[in-house]
Tab-separated table of N, CA and C in Angstrom:
chain	number	residue	atom	x	y	z
A	1	UNK	N	151.108	93.995	191.526
A	1	UNK	CA	149.641	93.701	191.513
A	1	UNK	C	149.168	93.789	190.018
A	2	UNK	N	148.510	92.761	189.652
A	2	UNK	CA	147.945	92.753	188.269
A	2	UNK	C	146.555	93.281	188.127
A	3	UNK	N	146.171	93.854	187.040
A	3	UNK	CA	144.875	94.269	186.881
A	3	UNK	C	143.757	93.131	187.080
A	4	UNK	N	144.139	91.991	186.742
A	4	UNK	CA	143.366	90.806	187.017
A	4	UNK	C	143.005	90.587	188.409
A	5	UNK	N	144.132	90.935	189.266
A	5	UNK	CA	143.856	90.825	190.692
A	5	UNK	C	142.836	91.733	191.356
A	6	UNK	N	142.843	92.988	190.772
A	6	UNK	CA	141.906	93.973	191.104
A	6	UNK	C	140.529	93.578	190.778
A	7	UNK	N	140.345	93.097	189.500
A	7	UNK	CA	138.992	92.746	188.967
A	7	UNK	C	138.404	91.598	189.790
A	8	UNK	N	139.261	90.602	190.072
A	8	UNK	CA	138.811	89.478	190.872
A	8	UNK	C	138.494	89.878	192.305
A	9	UNK	N	139.348	90.845	192.808
A	9	UNK	CA	138.986	91.432	194.203
A	9	UNK	C	137.617	92.061	194.187
A	10	UNK	N	137.476	92.977	193.161
A	10	UNK	CA	136.114	93.579	193.172
A	10	UNK	C	134.939	92.678	193.022
A	11	UNK	N	135.017	91.605	192.229
A	11	UNK	CA	134.050	90.641	192.143
A	11	UNK	C	133.861	89.999	193.551
A	12	UNK	N	134.943	89.695	194.254
A	12	UNK	CA	134.719	88.971	195.588
A	12	UNK	C	134.150	89.959	196.577
A	13	UNK	N	134.593	91.276	196.681
A	13	UNK	CA	134.021	92.066	197.771
A	13	UNK	C	132.599	92.432	197.378
A	14	UNK	N	132.384	92.562	196.047
A	14	UNK	CA	131.008	92.880	195.702
A	14	UNK	C	129.966	91.864	196.098
A	15	UNK	N	130.365	90.573	196.050
A	15	UNK	CA	129.540	89.600	196.395
A	15	UNK	C	129.374	89.445	197.875
A	16	UNK	N	130.425	89.539	198.686
A	16	UNK	CA	130.485	89.368	200.143
A	16	UNK	C	130.025	90.650	200.841
A	17	UNK	N	130.424	91.872	200.445
A	17	UNK	CA	130.103	93.135	201.112
A	17	UNK	C	130.698	93.440	202.355
A	18	UNK	N	130.982	92.382	203.236
A	18	UNK	CA	131.589	92.511	204.460
A	18	UNK	C	132.049	91.106	204.933
A	19	UNK	N	132.970	91.182	205.986
A	19	UNK	CA	133.357	89.947	206.453
A	19	UNK	C	134.719	89.958	207.228
A	20	UNK	N	135.315	88.884	207.522
A	20	UNK	CA	136.576	88.749	208.123
A	20	UNK	C	137.690	89.234	207.272
A	21	UNK	N	138.589	90.061	207.829
A	21	UNK	CA	139.805	90.516	207.117
A	21	UNK	C	140.624	89.344	206.755
A	22	UNK	N	140.814	88.449	207.677
A	22	UNK	CA	141.613	87.281	207.387
A	22	UNK	C	141.127	86.468	206.134
A	23	UNK	N	139.941	86.313	206.155
A	23	UNK	CA	139.228	85.421	204.952
A	23	UNK	C	139.552	86.222	203.730
A	24	UNK	N	139.373	87.564	203.745
A	24	UNK	CA	139.506	88.367	202.548
A	24	UNK	C	140.895	88.337	202.102
A	25	UNK	N	141.944	88.469	202.959
A	25	UNK	CA	143.244	88.468	202.608
A	25	UNK	C	143.639	87.051	202.010
A	26	UNK	N	143.068	85.989	202.506
A	26	UNK	CA	143.263	84.675	201.884
A	26	UNK	C	142.799	84.515	200.435
A	27	UNK	N	141.650	85.373	200.199
A	27	UNK	CA	141.112	85.251	198.845
A	27	UNK	C	141.765	86.179	197.860
A	28	UNK	N	142.139	87.342	198.222
A	28	UNK	CA	142.658	88.320	197.264
A	28	UNK	C	144.056	88.673	197.476
A	29	UNK	N	144.786	88.326	198.623
A	29	UNK	CA	146.135	88.627	198.876
A	29	UNK	C	146.313	89.913	199.676
A	30	UNK	N	147.356	89.948	200.459
A	30	UNK	CA	147.615	91.118	201.427
A	30	UNK	C	147.815	92.297	200.690
A	31	UNK	N	148.623	92.344	199.650
A	31	UNK	CA	148.928	93.570	198.923
A	31	UNK	C	147.702	94.187	198.192
A	32	UNK	N	146.865	93.415	197.652
A	32	UNK	CA	145.550	93.956	196.991
A	32	UNK	C	144.601	94.386	198.140
A	33	UNK	N	144.608	93.739	199.329
A	33	UNK	CA	143.741	94.069	200.457
A	33	UNK	C	144.232	95.561	200.866
A	34	UNK	N	145.398	95.747	201.056
A	34	UNK	CA	146.007	97.112	201.471
A	34	UNK	C	145.706	98.090	200.498
A	35	UNK	N	145.826	97.692	199.142
A	35	UNK	CA	145.632	98.653	198.057
A	35	UNK	C	144.159	99.188	198.125
A	36	UNK	N	143.147	98.249	198.371
A	36	UNK	CA	141.815	98.551	198.419
A	36	UNK	C	141.476	99.492	199.659
A	37	UNK	N	142.106	99.330	200.712
A	37	UNK	CA	141.945	100.165	201.862
A	37	UNK	C	142.515	101.547	201.645
A	38	UNK	N	143.675	101.584	200.899
A	38	UNK	CA	144.283	102.901	200.628
A	38	UNK	C	143.459	103.608	199.655
A	39	UNK	N	142.730	102.896	198.708
A	39	UNK	CA	141.863	103.691	197.741
A	39	UNK	C	140.496	103.984	198.374
A	40	UNK	N	140.242	103.523	199.658
A	40	UNK	CA	139.014	103.598	200.394
A	40	UNK	C	137.770	102.926	199.706
A	41	UNK	N	138.049	101.823	199.041
A	41	UNK	CA	137.145	100.992	198.532
A	41	UNK	C	136.510	100.026	199.554
A	42	UNK	N	137.432	99.688	200.535
A	42	UNK	CA	136.936	98.898	201.618
A	42	UNK	C	137.360	99.548	202.868
A	43	UNK	N	136.723	99.247	204.010
A	43	UNK	CA	137.061	99.891	205.328
A	43	UNK	C	137.374	98.701	206.303
A	44	UNK	N	138.413	98.877	207.059
A	44	UNK	CA	138.819	97.857	207.945
A	44	UNK	C	138.331	98.454	209.346
A	45	UNK	N	137.781	97.539	210.193
A	45	UNK	CA	137.385	97.971	211.503
A	45	UNK	C	137.324	96.749	212.391
A	46	UNK	N	137.180	97.014	213.705
A	46	UNK	CA	137.126	96.027	214.659
A	46	UNK	C	135.793	95.926	215.438
A	47	UNK	N	135.086	94.851	215.523
A	47	UNK	CA	133.865	94.863	216.201
A	47	UNK	C	134.060	95.051	217.769
A	48	UNK	N	133.098	95.580	218.341
A	48	UNK	CA	133.090	95.853	219.740
A	48	UNK	C	133.337	94.708	220.643
A	49	UNK	N	132.657	93.585	220.293
A	49	UNK	CA	132.791	92.326	221.147
A	49	UNK	C	133.606	91.258	220.371
A	50	UNK	N	134.346	91.739	219.273
A	50	UNK	CA	135.025	90.741	218.575
A	50	UNK	C	136.403	91.127	218.256
A	51	UNK	N	137.461	90.292	218.715
A	51	UNK	CA	138.827	90.724	218.569
A	51	UNK	C	139.358	90.756	217.148
A	52	UNK	N	138.526	90.045	216.187
A	52	UNK	CA	138.974	89.835	214.855
A	52	UNK	C	138.755	91.134	214.069
A	53	UNK	N	139.715	91.413	213.173
A	53	UNK	CA	139.565	92.548	212.158
A	53	UNK	C	138.568	92.199	211.214
A	54	UNK	N	137.714	93.130	210.871
A	54	UNK	CA	136.629	92.946	209.926
A	54	UNK	C	136.817	93.911	208.816
A	55	UNK	N	136.058	93.828	207.645
A	55	UNK	CA	136.132	94.759	206.671
A	55	UNK	C	134.625	94.934	206.055
A	56	UNK	N	134.374	96.041	205.440
A	56	UNK	CA	133.131	96.145	204.737
A	56	UNK	C	133.387	97.034	203.537
A	57	UNK	N	132.561	96.825	202.538
A	57	UNK	CA	132.675	97.710	201.334
A	57	UNK	C	132.182	99.029	201.495
A	58	UNK	N	132.832	100.123	200.997
A	58	UNK	CA	132.360	101.466	201.094
A	58	UNK	C	131.507	101.875	199.930
A	59	UNK	N	130.902	103.144	200.002
A	59	UNK	CA	130.175	103.644	198.798
A	59	UNK	C	130.972	103.709	197.613
A	60	UNK	N	132.196	104.150	197.737
A	60	UNK	CA	133.100	104.212	196.559
A	60	UNK	C	133.383	102.758	196.017
A	61	UNK	N	133.622	101.812	196.873
A	61	UNK	CA	133.747	100.445	196.577
A	61	UNK	C	132.592	99.883	195.816
A	62	UNK	N	131.393	100.129	196.226
A	62	UNK	CA	130.228	99.723	195.499
A	62	UNK	C	130.105	100.213	194.158
A	63	UNK	N	130.474	101.564	193.944
A	63	UNK	CA	130.459	102.125	192.670
A	63	UNK	C	131.434	101.596	191.721
A	64	UNK	N	132.697	101.345	192.362
A	64	UNK	CA	133.751	100.829	191.580
A	64	UNK	C	133.484	99.351	191.115
A	65	UNK	N	132.723	98.533	192.012
A	65	UNK	CA	132.339	97.239	191.747
A	65	UNK	C	131.448	97.173	190.458
A	66	UNK	N	130.570	98.127	190.176
A	66	UNK	CA	129.738	98.118	189.009
A	66	UNK	C	130.694	98.320	187.738
A	67	UNK	N	131.842	99.054	187.865
A	67	UNK	CA	132.615	99.243	186.757
A	67	UNK	C	133.263	97.969	186.374
A	68	UNK	N	133.547	96.972	187.268
A	68	UNK	CA	134.193	95.753	187.008
A	68	UNK	C	133.284	94.598	186.762
A	69	UNK	N	132.046	94.854	186.558
A	69	UNK	CA	131.065	93.725	186.272
A	69	UNK	C	131.357	92.981	185.023
A	70	UNK	N	130.789	91.866	184.853
A	70	UNK	CA	130.920	91.100	183.631
A	70	UNK	C	130.124	91.702	182.496
A	71	UNK	N	130.692	91.823	181.288
A	71	UNK	CA	129.917	92.457	180.256
A	71	UNK	C	128.684	91.672	179.821
A	72	UNK	N	127.696	92.339	179.311
A	72	UNK	CA	126.475	91.656	178.846
A	72	UNK	C	126.722	90.989	177.558
A	73	UNK	N	125.915	90.060	177.138
A	73	UNK	CA	126.053	89.336	175.865
A	73	UNK	C	126.118	90.464	174.685
A	74	UNK	N	125.210	91.484	174.783
A	74	UNK	CA	125.209	92.597	173.657
A	74	UNK	C	126.466	93.326	173.826
A	75	UNK	N	127.122	93.555	174.899
A	75	UNK	CA	128.436	94.301	174.923
A	75	UNK	C	129.420	93.420	174.348
A	76	UNK	N	129.526	92.063	174.689
A	76	UNK	CA	130.439	91.254	174.064
A	76	UNK	C	130.339	91.157	172.635
A	77	UNK	N	129.115	91.225	172.077
A	77	UNK	CA	128.887	91.089	170.592
A	77	UNK	C	129.499	92.458	169.983
A	78	UNK	N	129.098	93.475	170.632
A	78	UNK	CA	129.675	94.858	170.103
A	78	UNK	C	131.173	94.906	170.165
A	79	UNK	N	131.799	94.250	171.158
A	79	UNK	CA	133.158	94.281	171.223
A	79	UNK	C	133.837	93.354	170.108
A	80	UNK	N	133.211	92.281	169.870
A	80	UNK	CA	133.684	91.414	168.637
A	80	UNK	C	133.522	92.141	167.426
A	81	UNK	N	132.429	92.785	167.135
A	81	UNK	CA	132.189	93.564	166.033
A	81	UNK	C	133.299	94.640	165.831
A	82	UNK	N	133.548	95.388	166.767
A	82	UNK	CA	134.479	96.460	166.743
A	82	UNK	C	135.973	95.964	166.579
A	83	UNK	N	136.109	94.822	167.191
A	83	UNK	CA	137.547	94.209	166.988
A	83	UNK	C	137.676	93.665	165.500
A	84	UNK	N	136.557	93.189	164.929
A	84	UNK	CA	136.656	92.837	163.567
A	84	UNK	C	136.846	93.915	162.570
A	85	UNK	N	136.386	95.156	163.007
A	85	UNK	CA	136.772	96.291	162.302
A	85	UNK	C	138.066	96.987	162.521
A	86	UNK	N	138.678	96.438	163.504
A	86	UNK	CA	140.041	96.824	163.833
A	86	UNK	C	140.084	98.091	164.771
A	87	UNK	N	139.027	98.400	165.376
A	87	UNK	CA	138.873	99.459	166.227
A	87	UNK	C	139.081	99.184	167.661
């Protein structure tokens, strides 16, 4: 599993917040899906009147999603400046 996979997964679950497990697996892959459950960033459950497995983002997942957000223009500029300095 690549770091990019996790970043893209957090972007996806942050936007969706909940939904079908099957749909999420199609979008992020089974390995990444199981990894996010193991880390307790998403919770898998089954609805009372729905045989389909569902998922929802947890509090830990919401906090982690903020970590993987897109940098602001100011943060990108700071990064370019520091890279120019060799830091």
